[in-house]
Short mmCIF file of C-alpha atoms in Angstrom, two decimals:
data_model
loop_
_atom_site.label_atom_id
_atom_site.label_comp_id
_atom_site.label_asym_id
_atom_site.label_seq_id
_atom_site.Cartn_x
_atom_site.Cartn_y
_atom_site.Cartn_z
CA UNK A 1 -24.72 6.67 5.97
CA UNK A 2 -22.20 9.45 5.33
CA UNK A 3 -18.57 9.27 6.30
CA UNK A 4 -19.15 12.34 8.50
CA UNK A 5 -21.54 10.54 10.85
CA UNK A 6 -20.42 11.25 14.42
CA UNK A 7 -20.63 9.28 17.65
CA UNK A 8 -20.69 10.66 21.21
CA UNK A 9 -17.24 11.60 22.47
CA UNK A 10 -17.42 9.33 25.51
CA UNK A 11 -18.11 6.37 23.18
CA UNK A 12 -15.02 7.17 21.08
CA UNK A 13 -12.92 7.49 24.25
CA UNK A 14 -14.14 4.07 25.37
CA UNK A 15 -13.23 2.48 22.02
CA UNK A 16 -9.73 4.00 22.10
CA UNK A 17 -9.16 2.83 25.67
CA UNK A 18 -10.19 -0.75 24.87
CA UNK A 19 -8.00 -0.69 21.76
CA UNK A 20 -4.90 0.50 23.64
CA UNK A 21 -5.37 -2.14 26.34
CA UNK A 22 -5.78 -4.85 23.68
CA UNK A 23 -2.55 -3.77 21.95
CA UNK A 24 -0.58 -3.86 25.19
CA UNK A 25 -2.10 -7.23 26.08
CA UNK A 26 -1.17 -8.80 22.72
CA UNK A 27 2.32 -7.28 22.86
CA UNK A 28 2.95 -8.74 26.31
CA UNK A 29 2.01 -12.23 25.07
CA UNK A 30 4.34 -11.99 22.05
CA UNK A 31 7.18 -10.68 24.21
CA UNK A 32 6.77 -13.50 26.74
CA UNK A 33 6.72 -16.20 24.03
CA UNK A 34 9.76 -14.68 22.32
CA UNK A 35 11.79 -14.47 25.53
CA UNK A 36 11.03 -18.00 26.68
CA UNK A 37 11.78 -19.67 23.32
CA UNK A 38 14.81 -17.74 22.05
CA UNK A 39 17.07 -20.80 22.41
CA UNK A 40 14.90 -23.34 20.57
CA UNK A 41 16.76 -25.53 18.10
CA UNK A 42 14.33 -24.68 15.31
CA UNK A 43 15.26 -20.98 15.69
CA UNK A 44 19.01 -21.41 15.15
CA UNK A 45 18.96 -20.53 11.46
CA UNK A 46 16.98 -17.32 11.92
CA UNK A 47 18.26 -16.08 15.29
CA UNK A 48 21.58 -14.25 15.19
CA UNK A 49 23.55 -12.29 17.81
CA UNK A 50 22.00 -8.85 18.09
CA UNK A 51 23.18 -5.48 19.35
CA UNK A 52 25.61 -5.74 22.25
CA UNK A 53 23.66 -3.16 24.29
CA UNK A 54 20.57 -5.39 24.52
CA UNK A 55 22.28 -8.70 25.17
CA UNK A 56 19.57 -10.52 23.22
CA UNK A 57 19.41 -12.43 19.97
CA UNK A 58 17.91 -10.79 16.91
CA UNK A 59 15.21 -12.13 14.59
CA UNK A 60 16.71 -12.24 11.08
CA UNK A 61 14.06 -14.41 9.41
CA UNK A 62 12.92 -11.66 7.02
CA UNK A 63 15.29 -11.82 4.08
CA UNK A 64 14.13 -8.56 2.48
CA UNK A 65 14.60 -6.46 5.61
CA UNK A 66 18.04 -7.88 6.34
CA UNK A 67 19.04 -7.46 2.69
CA UNK A 68 18.01 -3.82 2.57
CA UNK A 69 19.02 -2.49 5.95
CA UNK A 70 21.83 -4.77 7.13
CA UNK A 71 23.70 -6.76 4.51
CA UNK A 72 23.61 -4.42 1.51
CA UNK A 73 22.84 -1.02 2.99
CA UNK A 74 26.30 0.29 2.10
CA UNK A 75 25.86 -0.65 -1.57
CA UNK A 76 22.38 0.88 -1.75
CA UNK A 77 23.37 4.04 0.10
CA UNK A 78 26.43 4.50 -2.12
CA UNK A 79 24.41 4.16 -5.33
CA UNK A 80 21.57 6.43 -4.21
CA UNK A 81 23.97 9.03 -2.79
CA UNK A 82 25.77 9.19 -6.13
CA UNK A 83 22.46 9.62 -7.91
CA UNK A 84 21.43 12.49 -5.62
CA UNK A 85 24.82 14.20 -6.05
CA UNK A 86 24.86 14.06 -9.85
CA UNK A 87 21.18 15.01 -10.05
CA UNK A 88 21.77 18.07 -7.87
CA UNK A 89 24.75 19.23 -9.94
CA UNK A 90 22.76 18.79 -13.16
CA UNK A 91 19.70 20.59 -11.81
CA UNK A 92 21.91 23.62 -11.02
CA UNK A 93 23.96 23.69 -14.22
CA UNK A 94 21.71 22.23 -16.95
CA UNK A 95 18.19 21.46 -15.63
CA UNK A 96 16.88 20.79 -19.15
CA UNK A 97 19.11 17.69 -19.35
CA UNK A 98 18.42 16.28 -15.90
CA UNK A 99 16.32 13.32 -17.12
CA UNK A 100 19.12 12.42 -19.55
CA UNK A 101 21.69 12.56 -16.73
CA UNK A 102 19.45 10.32 -14.61
CA UNK A 103 19.36 7.78 -17.44
CA UNK A 104 23.12 7.81 -18.00
CA UNK A 105 23.84 7.41 -14.27
CA UNK A 106 21.29 4.59 -14.03
CA UNK A 107 22.80 2.75 -17.00
CA UNK A 108 26.29 3.04 -15.53
CA UNK A 109 25.11 1.86 -12.10
CA UNK A 110 23.31 -1.17 -13.59
CA UNK A 111 26.33 -1.98 -15.75
CA UNK A 112 28.68 -1.73 -12.74
CA UNK A 113 26.59 -4.04 -10.57
CA UNK A 114 25.29 -6.54 -13.15
CA UNK A 115 27.47 -6.30 -16.28
CA UNK A 116 26.91 -5.29 -19.89
CA UNK A 117 25.17 -8.53 -20.82
CA UNK A 118 22.42 -7.77 -18.32
CA UNK A 119 22.13 -4.21 -19.65
CA UNK A 120 21.88 -5.63 -23.18
CA UNK A 121 19.11 -7.99 -22.05
CA UNK A 122 17.13 -5.09 -20.58
CA UNK A 123 17.68 -3.00 -23.70
CA UNK A 124 16.41 -5.84 -25.88
CA UNK A 125 13.16 -6.00 -23.90
CA UNK A 126 12.76 -2.23 -24.18
CA UNK A 127 13.34 -2.31 -27.94
CA UNK A 128 10.84 -5.17 -28.35
CA UNK A 129 8.07 -3.38 -26.47
CA UNK A 130 8.85 -0.09 -28.22
CA UNK A 131 8.58 -1.76 -31.62
CA UNK A 132 5.23 -3.33 -30.71
CA UNK A 133 3.94 0.02 -29.44
CA UNK A 134 4.42 1.55 -32.90
CA UNK A 135 1.60 -0.67 -34.19
CA UNK A 136 -0.72 0.98 -31.63
CA UNK A 137 -2.81 -2.11 -30.89
CA UNK A 138 -3.51 -2.43 -27.17
CA UNK A 139 -4.14 -6.17 -27.03
CA UNK A 140 -0.91 -6.84 -28.93
CA UNK A 141 1.04 -4.79 -26.36
CA UNK A 142 -0.60 -6.78 -23.55
CA UNK A 143 0.15 -10.13 -25.17
CA UNK A 144 3.78 -9.21 -25.86
CA UNK A 145 4.34 -7.83 -22.37
CA UNK A 146 2.74 -10.76 -20.55
CA UNK A 147 4.57 -13.32 -22.67
CA UNK A 148 7.84 -11.53 -21.96
CA UNK A 149 7.03 -11.39 -18.25
CA UNK A 150 6.22 -15.12 -18.28
CA UNK A 151 9.73 -15.88 -19.53
CA UNK A 152 11.03 -14.81 -16.10
CA UNK A 153 8.60 -17.12 -14.30
CA UNK A 154 9.07 -20.47 -16.05
CA UNK A 155 11.90 -22.72 -17.17
CA UNK A 156 14.00 -23.03 -19.29
CA UNK A 157 13.70 -19.31 -20.07
CA UNK A 158 14.60 -18.21 -16.54
CA UNK A 159 17.88 -20.13 -16.41
CA UNK A 160 18.78 -19.07 -19.94
CA UNK A 161 18.29 -15.36 -19.22
CA UNK A 162 19.92 -15.62 -15.79
CA UNK A 163 23.05 -16.76 -17.59
CA UNK A 164 23.44 -13.25 -18.97
CA UNK A 165 24.33 -11.93 -15.52
CA UNK A 166 28.04 -11.65 -14.86
CA UNK A 167 29.97 -11.97 -11.61
CA UNK A 168 29.33 -13.58 -8.24
CA UNK A 169 27.80 -10.56 -6.54
CA UNK A 170 25.70 -11.86 -3.63
CA UNK A 171 22.77 -9.61 -4.48
CA UNK A 172 22.86 -10.70 -8.12
CA UNK A 173 19.75 -12.92 -8.16
CA UNK A 174 17.58 -10.41 -6.31
CA UNK A 175 18.63 -7.56 -8.60
CA UNK A 176 18.13 -9.76 -11.66
CA UNK A 177 14.49 -10.60 -10.99
CA UNK A 178 13.65 -7.15 -9.63
CA UNK A 179 15.13 -5.28 -12.57
CA UNK A 180 13.61 -7.63 -15.16
CA UNK A 181 10.10 -7.60 -13.71
CA UNK A 182 9.90 -3.85 -13.29
CA UNK A 183 11.43 -3.30 -16.74
CA UNK A 184 8.63 -5.31 -18.36
CA UNK A 185 5.91 -3.46 -16.43
CA UNK A 186 7.41 -0.08 -17.30
CA UNK A 187 7.79 -1.12 -20.94
CA UNK A 188 4.11 -2.13 -21.06
CA UNK A 189 3.09 1.19 -19.52
CA UNK A 190 5.09 3.04 -22.19
CA UNK A 191 3.60 0.90 -24.98
CA UNK A 192 0.02 1.40 -23.78
CA UNK A 193 0.48 5.16 -23.39
CA UNK A 194 1.99 5.30 -26.88
CA UNK A 195 -1.13 3.54 -28.19
CA UNK A 196 -3.28 6.26 -26.64
CA UNK A 197 -1.24 9.09 -28.17
CA UNK A 198 -2.99 10.46 -31.23
CA UNK A 199 -0.27 12.60 -32.79
CA UNK A 200 2.87 10.57 -33.54
CA UNK A 201 4.89 8.40 -31.16
CA UNK A 202 7.05 8.88 -28.14
CA UNK A 203 10.80 8.69 -28.76
CA UNK A 204 12.60 5.53 -27.64
CA UNK A 205 14.91 7.77 -25.63
CA UNK A 206 11.92 8.62 -23.42
CA UNK A 207 11.45 4.91 -22.73
CA UNK A 208 15.11 4.55 -21.74
CA UNK A 209 14.91 7.60 -19.46
CA UNK A 210 11.81 6.12 -17.89
CA UNK A 211 13.19 2.63 -17.43
CA UNK A 212 16.74 3.39 -16.25
CA UNK A 213 15.83 5.92 -13.58
CA UNK A 214 17.92 4.23 -10.88
CA UNK A 215 15.79 4.75 -7.71
CA UNK A 216 12.89 2.90 -9.40
CA UNK A 217 14.85 0.42 -11.51
CA UNK A 218 15.44 -2.57 -9.22
CA UNK A 219 12.80 -2.32 -6.51
CA UNK A 220 10.13 0.08 -7.79
CA UNK A 221 7.67 1.57 -7.15
CA UNK A 222 6.20 1.76 -10.63
CA UNK A 223 5.12 5.18 -11.79
CA UNK A 224 3.03 5.02 -14.97
CA UNK A 225 4.73 6.55 -18.01
CA UNK A 226 2.26 9.40 -18.47
CA UNK A 227 2.98 10.76 -14.98
CA UNK A 228 6.74 10.21 -15.22
CA UNK A 229 6.97 11.87 -18.64
CA UNK A 230 5.27 15.06 -17.46
CA UNK A 231 7.20 15.31 -14.21
CA UNK A 232 10.63 14.38 -15.57
CA UNK A 233 10.42 16.92 -18.39
CA UNK A 234 8.99 19.92 -16.56
CA UNK A 235 11.20 22.98 -16.75
CA UNK A 236 10.07 24.70 -13.53
CA UNK A 237 12.15 23.22 -10.73
CA UNK A 238 11.10 25.61 -7.99
CA UNK A 239 9.93 24.03 -4.77
CA UNK A 240 6.92 24.79 -2.65
CA UNK A 241 7.28 26.49 0.70
CA UNK A 242 8.77 24.14 3.34
CA UNK A 243 9.03 21.33 0.77
CA UNK A 244 12.68 20.62 1.57
CA UNK A 245 11.84 20.64 5.27
CA UNK A 246 9.13 18.04 4.67
CA UNK A 247 11.48 15.88 2.59
CA UNK A 248 14.16 16.02 5.29
CA UNK A 249 11.62 15.24 7.98
CA UNK A 250 10.36 12.27 5.97
CA UNK A 251 13.90 10.94 5.64
CA UNK A 252 14.49 11.25 9.40
CA UNK A 253 11.19 9.48 10.13
CA UNK A 254 12.20 6.54 7.93
CA UNK A 255 15.57 6.36 9.67
CA UNK A 256 13.82 6.36 13.04
CA UNK A 257 11.43 3.59 11.96
CA UNK A 258 14.36 1.45 10.77
CA UNK A 259 16.03 1.80 14.17
CA UNK A 260 12.78 1.04 16.04
CA UNK A 261 12.13 -2.10 13.97
CA UNK A 262 15.69 -3.31 14.55
CA UNK A 263 15.23 -2.81 18.28
CA UNK A 264 11.88 -4.62 18.32
CA UNK A 265 13.45 -7.56 16.48
CA UNK A 266 15.49 -8.13 19.65
CA UNK A 267 12.38 -8.51 21.80
CA UNK A 268 9.56 -9.80 19.59
CA UNK A 269 10.38 -12.60 17.13
CA UNK A 270 7.26 -12.13 15.00
CA UNK A 271 8.90 -13.47 11.82
CA UNK A 272 10.51 -16.57 13.34
CA UNK A 273 7.61 -17.75 15.52
CA UNK A 274 5.20 -18.55 12.62
CA UNK A 275 7.77 -20.95 11.13
CA UNK A 276 7.58 -23.36 14.09
CA UNK A 277 4.17 -25.05 13.93
CA UNK A 278 4.90 -27.29 16.93
CA UNK A 279 5.41 -24.23 19.11
CA UNK A 280 2.39 -22.42 17.69
CA UNK A 281 0.06 -25.25 18.68
CA UNK A 282 0.98 -24.70 22.33
CA UNK A 283 0.52 -20.93 22.31
CA UNK A 284 -2.55 -19.26 23.74
CA UNK A 285 -5.33 -17.92 21.54
CA UNK A 286 -4.32 -14.34 22.36
CA UNK A 287 -0.70 -14.92 21.36
CA UNK A 288 -1.74 -16.45 18.02
CA UNK A 289 -4.19 -13.67 17.18
CA UNK A 290 -1.66 -11.02 18.14
CA UNK A 291 1.07 -12.75 16.14
CA UNK A 292 -1.12 -12.80 13.02
CA UNK A 293 -1.98 -9.13 13.38
CA UNK A 294 1.58 -7.99 14.09
CA UNK A 295 2.88 -9.88 11.05
CA UNK A 296 0.57 -7.90 8.79
CA UNK A 297 1.45 -4.61 10.49
CA UNK A 298 5.15 -5.37 10.13
CA UNK A 299 4.77 -6.18 6.44
CA UNK A 300 3.15 -2.78 5.94
CA UNK A 301 5.95 -1.07 7.88
CA UNK A 302 8.54 -2.83 5.74
CA UNK A 303 6.85 -1.80 2.49
CA UNK A 304 6.30 1.76 3.73
CA UNK A 305 9.97 2.15 4.69
CA UNK A 306 11.40 0.48 1.58
CA UNK A 307 9.27 2.56 -0.78
CA UNK A 308 9.55 5.62 1.46
CA UNK A 309 13.35 5.73 1.25
CA UNK A 310 13.18 5.54 -2.55
CA UNK A 311 10.35 8.06 -2.71
CA UNK A 312 12.40 10.51 -0.67
CA UNK A 313 15.14 10.38 -3.29
CA UNK A 314 12.54 10.76 -6.07
CA UNK A 315 11.10 13.87 -4.40
CA UNK A 316 14.58 15.38 -4.36
CA UNK A 317 14.46 14.92 -8.16
CA UNK A 318 11.19 16.94 -8.30
CA UNK A 319 9.03 13.85 -8.87
CA UNK A 320 5.78 12.93 -7.16
CA UNK A 321 6.06 9.13 -6.75
CA UNK A 322 3.23 6.81 -5.65
CA UNK A 323 2.34 7.08 -1.98
CA UNK A 324 3.35 4.37 0.51
CA UNK A 325 0.79 1.59 1.06
CA UNK A 326 -2.14 2.20 3.37
CA UNK A 327 -1.60 0.70 6.82
CA UNK A 328 -3.23 -2.72 7.26
CA UNK A 329 -4.68 -1.44 10.53
CA UNK A 330 -6.70 1.09 8.52
CA UNK A 331 -8.14 -1.47 6.10
CA UNK A 332 -11.58 -2.94 6.47
CA UNK A 333 -12.64 -3.09 2.81
CA UNK A 334 -11.08 -5.22 0.08
CA UNK A 335 -11.19 -2.35 -2.41
CA UNK A 336 -8.28 -0.64 -0.58
CA UNK A 337 -6.20 -3.73 0.18
CA UNK A 338 -2.90 -3.23 -1.62
CA UNK A 339 0.66 -3.20 -0.34
CA UNK A 340 2.19 -1.51 -3.40
CA UNK A 341 0.40 1.58 -4.69
CA UNK A 342 2.59 1.65 -7.80
CA UNK A 343 1.46 -1.80 -8.97
CA UNK A 344 -2.07 -0.97 -7.84
CA UNK A 345 -2.12 2.24 -9.92
CA UNK A 346 -0.77 0.31 -12.91
CA UNK A 347 -3.41 -2.42 -12.63
CA UNK A 348 -6.25 0.05 -12.06
CA UNK A 349 -5.29 2.28 -14.98
CA UNK A 350 -4.67 -0.37 -17.63
CA UNK A 351 -6.81 -3.33 -16.51
CA UNK A 352 -9.32 -2.80 -13.68
CA UNK A 353 -10.78 0.60 -14.58
CA UNK A 354 -10.48 -0.06 -18.31
CA UNK A 355 -12.58 -3.24 -18.12
CA UNK A 356 -14.77 -2.38 -15.12
CA UNK A 357 -15.99 1.05 -16.23
CA UNK A 358 -17.88 2.67 -13.36
CA UNK A 359 -17.75 -0.58 -11.32
CA UNK A 360 -21.53 -0.72 -10.95
CA UNK A 361 -22.25 -3.70 -13.18
CA UNK A 362 -21.74 -7.05 -11.46
CA UNK A 363 -20.68 -8.91 -14.61
CA UNK A 364 -18.22 -6.23 -15.73
CA UNK A 365 -16.76 -6.08 -12.23
CA UNK A 366 -16.39 -9.85 -12.18
CA UNK A 367 -14.43 -9.83 -15.45
CA UNK A 368 -12.34 -6.80 -14.47
CA UNK A 369 -11.33 -8.23 -11.08
CA UNK A 370 -10.61 -11.65 -12.59
CA UNK A 371 -8.25 -10.14 -15.18
CA UNK A 372 -6.65 -7.87 -12.57
CA UNK A 373 -5.81 -10.70 -10.19
CA UNK A 374 -4.70 -12.81 -13.17
CA UNK A 375 -2.06 -10.18 -13.95
CA UNK A 376 -1.12 -10.02 -10.24
CA UNK A 377 -0.60 -13.80 -10.19
CA UNK A 378 1.68 -13.58 -13.22
CA UNK A 379 3.60 -10.70 -11.62
CA UNK A 380 4.12 -12.54 -8.31
CA UNK A 381 4.77 -15.92 -9.95
CA UNK A 382 2.11 -18.65 -10.19
CA UNK A 383 2.19 -21.05 -7.24
CA UNK A 384 -0.28 -22.54 -4.78
CA UNK A 385 0.03 -19.79 -2.17
CA UNK A 386 -0.27 -16.96 -4.71
CA UNK A 387 -3.26 -18.60 -6.39
CA UNK A 388 -5.04 -19.01 -3.03
CA UNK A 389 -4.28 -15.40 -2.09
CA UNK A 390 -5.58 -14.15 -5.45
CA UNK A 391 -8.75 -16.25 -5.30
CA UNK A 392 -9.69 -15.20 -1.75
CA UNK A 393 -9.09 -11.51 -2.41
CA UNK A 394 -10.92 -11.69 -5.75
CA UNK A 395 -13.90 -13.30 -4.05
CA UNK A 396 -13.83 -10.79 -1.19
CA UNK A 397 -13.73 -7.82 -3.56
CA UNK A 398 -16.72 -9.09 -5.55
CA UNK A 399 -18.63 -10.14 -2.44
CA UNK A 400 -18.40 -6.56 -1.21
CA UNK A 401 -20.01 -5.35 -4.43
CA UNK A 402 -22.75 -8.01 -4.27
CA UNK A 403 -23.48 -7.16 -0.63
CA UNK A 404 -23.62 -3.42 -1.36
CA UNK A 405 -26.01 -4.05 -4.26
CA UNK A 406 -28.23 -6.27 -2.14
CA UNK A 407 -28.54 -3.90 0.82
CA UNK A 408 -29.13 -0.90 -1.44
CA UNK A 409 -32.48 -2.44 -2.40
CA UNK A 410 -35.74 -2.25 -0.50
CA UNK A 411 -36.60 -2.68 2.30
CA UNK A 412 -33.01 -2.29 3.58
CA UNK A 413 -32.49 1.16 2.07
CA UNK A 414 -35.64 2.50 3.75
CA UNK A 415 -34.70 0.89 7.05
CA UNK A 416 -31.32 2.62 7.06
CA UNK A 417 -32.91 5.96 6.17
CA UNK A 418 -35.21 5.70 9.20
CA UNK A 419 -32.41 5.06 11.71
CA UNK A 420 -29.96 7.68 12.95
CA UNK A 421 -26.55 8.15 11.33
CA UNK A 422 -24.81 7.02 14.51
CA UNK A 423 -26.76 3.76 14.62
CA UNK A 424 -26.12 3.16 10.93
CA UNK A 425 -22.40 3.66 11.56
CA UNK A 426 -22.46 1.11 14.38
CA UNK A 427 -24.22 -1.52 12.27
CA UNK A 428 -21.80 -1.01 9.39
CA UNK A 429 -18.87 -1.32 11.80
CA UNK A 430 -20.13 -4.75 12.87
CA UNK A 431 -20.09 -5.91 9.23
CA UNK A 432 -16.68 -4.31 8.69
CA UNK A 433 -15.34 -6.25 11.68
CA UNK A 434 -15.97 -9.55 9.93
CA UNK A 435 -14.51 -8.09 6.74
CA UNK A 436 -11.35 -7.02 8.58
CA UNK A 437 -10.57 -10.56 9.73
CA UNK A 438 -11.25 -11.94 6.27
CA UNK A 439 -8.57 -9.55 4.96
CA UNK A 440 -6.22 -10.67 7.74
CA UNK A 441 -6.72 -14.38 7.01
CA UNK A 442 -6.40 -14.03 3.24
CA UNK A 443 -3.16 -12.04 3.45
CA UNK A 444 -1.59 -14.28 6.10
CA UNK A 445 -1.74 -17.03 3.47
CA UNK A 446 0.65 -15.04 1.26
CA UNK A 447 2.83 -13.45 3.95
CA UNK A 448 3.35 -16.47 6.20
CA UNK A 449 1.92 -19.86 5.28
CA UNK A 450 -1.34 -21.68 4.70
CA UNK A 451 -0.79 -23.81 7.83
CA UNK A 452 -0.38 -20.73 10.01
CA UNK A 453 -3.55 -19.16 8.57
CA UNK A 454 -5.52 -22.36 9.16
CA UNK A 455 -4.28 -22.61 12.76
CA UNK A 456 -5.25 -18.99 13.54
CA UNK A 457 -8.70 -19.46 11.96
CA UNK A 458 -9.29 -22.67 13.90
CA UNK A 459 -8.34 -21.08 17.22
CA UNK A 460 -10.34 -17.92 16.61
CA UNK A 461 -13.52 -19.40 15.15
CA UNK A 462 -13.73 -23.00 16.44
CA UNK A 463 -11.58 -23.93 19.41
CA UNK A 464 -11.78 -20.49 21.00
CA UNK A 465 -15.50 -20.08 20.46
CA UNK A 466 -17.35 -18.35 22.04
CA UNK A 467 -15.12 -16.49 24.52
CA UNK A 468 -12.08 -15.77 22.34
CA UNK A 469 -14.22 -15.10 19.28
CA UNK A 470 -16.49 -12.57 20.99
CA UNK A 471 -13.66 -10.70 22.75
CA UNK A 472 -11.47 -10.48 19.63
CA UNK A 473 -14.39 -9.36 17.48
CA UNK A 474 -15.34 -6.70 20.03
CA UNK A 475 -11.77 -5.39 20.09
CA UNK A 476 -11.79 -5.34 16.30
CA UNK A 477 -15.11 -3.46 16.38
CA UNK A 478 -13.44 -0.83 18.57
CA UNK A 479 -10.60 -0.64 16.03
CA UNK A 480 -13.06 -0.12 13.14
CA UNK A 481 -14.81 2.68 15.02
CA UNK A 482 -11.46 4.34 15.72
CA UNK A 483 -10.63 4.14 12.00
CA UNK A 484 -14.02 5.59 11.05
CA UNK A 485 -13.47 8.45 13.47
CA UNK A 486 -10.15 9.28 11.80
CA UNK A 487 -11.83 9.14 8.40
CA UNK A 488 -14.60 11.42 9.66
CA UNK A 489 -12.10 14.03 10.86
CA UNK A 490 -10.20 13.86 7.58
CA UNK A 491 -13.44 14.24 5.62
CA UNK A 492 -14.30 17.37 7.62
CA UNK A 493 -10.87 18.80 6.81
CA UNK A 494 -11.14 18.02 3.11
CA UNK A 495 -14.79 19.06 2.80
CA UNK A 496 -15.90 21.17 5.77
CA UNK A 497 -19.59 21.50 6.42
CA UNK A 498 -21.03 24.87 5.33
CA UNK A 499 -21.77 27.33 8.07
CA UNK A 500 -25.45 28.09 8.75
CA UNK A 501 -26.68 31.22 6.94
CA UNK A 502 -26.50 34.40 8.97
CA UNK A 503 -29.89 36.00 9.65
CA UNK A 504 -30.04 39.47 8.03
CA UNK A 505 -30.36 42.28 10.52
CA UNK A 506 -32.84 45.10 9.87
CA UNK A 507 -31.11 48.33 9.14
CA UNK A 508 -33.08 50.99 11.01
CA UNK A 509 -33.01 54.75 10.91
CA UNK A 510 -33.34 57.27 13.65
CA UNK A 511 -37.13 56.89 13.62
CA UNK A 512 -36.86 53.32 14.96
CA UNK A 513 -37.34 54.47 18.51
CA UNK A 514 -40.47 56.43 17.62
CA UNK A 515 -41.89 53.54 15.62
CA UNK A 516 -41.29 51.14 18.50
CA UNK A 517 -43.03 53.48 20.90
CA UNK A 518 -46.00 53.82 18.57
CA UNK A 519 -46.20 50.04 18.17
CA UNK A 520 -46.23 49.60 21.92
CA UNK A 521 -48.99 52.16 22.30
CA UNK A 522 -51.12 50.84 19.45
CA UNK A 523 -50.31 47.16 18.76
CA UNK A 524 -51.01 45.95 15.21
CA UNK A 525 -52.98 42.77 14.45
CA UNK A 526 -51.00 39.61 13.75
CA UNK A 527 -50.11 39.30 10.07
CA UNK A 528 -51.59 36.53 7.97
CA UNK A 529 -48.95 33.73 7.73
CA UNK A 530 -49.82 33.05 4.09
CA UNK A 531 -49.23 36.66 3.15
CA UNK A 532 -45.98 36.72 5.13
CA UNK A 533 -44.79 33.61 3.33
CA UNK A 534 -45.72 35.12 -0.03
CA UNK A 535 -43.79 38.25 0.78
#
């Protein structure tokens, strides 16, 4: 079944109507629960006075959001504004040195916020990985990088290295782990690209330019070294038509999303509610299902905004950074489930695609996915929740491959060929509906808690069966069909169907009228079809 398979318009309108009603229904349940439980004792630590205009408390349970856009926004805006200013001056006066200016500004900013001992620690890791890259042995680069990364995940190495950070800056611990982790991943990317280079080695200065580019230093995203090297050293700094307009519009959209999320935090406490299991047990099935879904959507919004703000600055520097993560609402296959495209690109380039090849062999895919999620576990920090998340997603990714292999065999392949494309799309959407909720459950484990995921699964599949189960699955089926319709339209834009060939018209002369009259007067016998075909 092709991605361009279409359904009747009235059917699509019906799916969209059901989907909109379901969203409003779930939102009303969350709003009612939030309003009636705002004063619970268990919410005191996460509920703070909100904007005066609303007269409501604000959900502040998400540490990352509050850190970025409330507590430390002045520090982040000041540092990024300085970077944009110096980068603009350099691009006008000496564009050939702009990557060097970016590195110097980044070093000074890191030194100002974290101290010289922290800068020295980061430089030591860069020098170590650069030295290993000169040997040009891939497995040695992997071993060195992963061992170095492990030193930030286990004691006593973590405490020992954390002692290198100076001052009592409140953001110190977050910046420490963020800068260290991304430094190791960037250093490994440089080392692996240096192994692939046939003629000579990259200069260590290129590694420092790559690592100390301030917008990416603390919080990512990760751009692989090969892409950064080409883009940071290009001499042509001209922009495409309306590029600055698009960059400005993107910045305004991110600002608008930040304001909308802050407003919604006054009315829907989606981050605080999952922390109170006693309250959750008394909620309706619809409120629980909606709460699980909205938590995943919010996590995507947070990642999209956080990376989007940084990517806007990177585009001002004539870079093409990794795209924001794909919305969780648009995901119904495990192969596209990633919340950080930078890390995903890194893992695919150096681990998944390298070991998996064309991803057709079941055994190779099994090994490739196992190694990929092993690296992800080390990156996130080994613990029970991360291990469960990795195992479930690893199993789901491989199960998709096994299922695709199984149904590509006879008699299933012939059965699908005999049915219409629309019917094939409907059957696949039913399977994707089950897949969608598997993705939801597996990621709730990492984003919220195992207890919350178990409670949602129990309500949806056991206690709420069959009424809740059937209705929720039908609504999800409508969502999958809406997603497929968007994908179909995008596929037609990217690869439009060819127009039917135009029938050639006979070019006649002035004797056409006479010939037609003669034919009418003396009709000719019908031509032999075989001769006509031969001609």
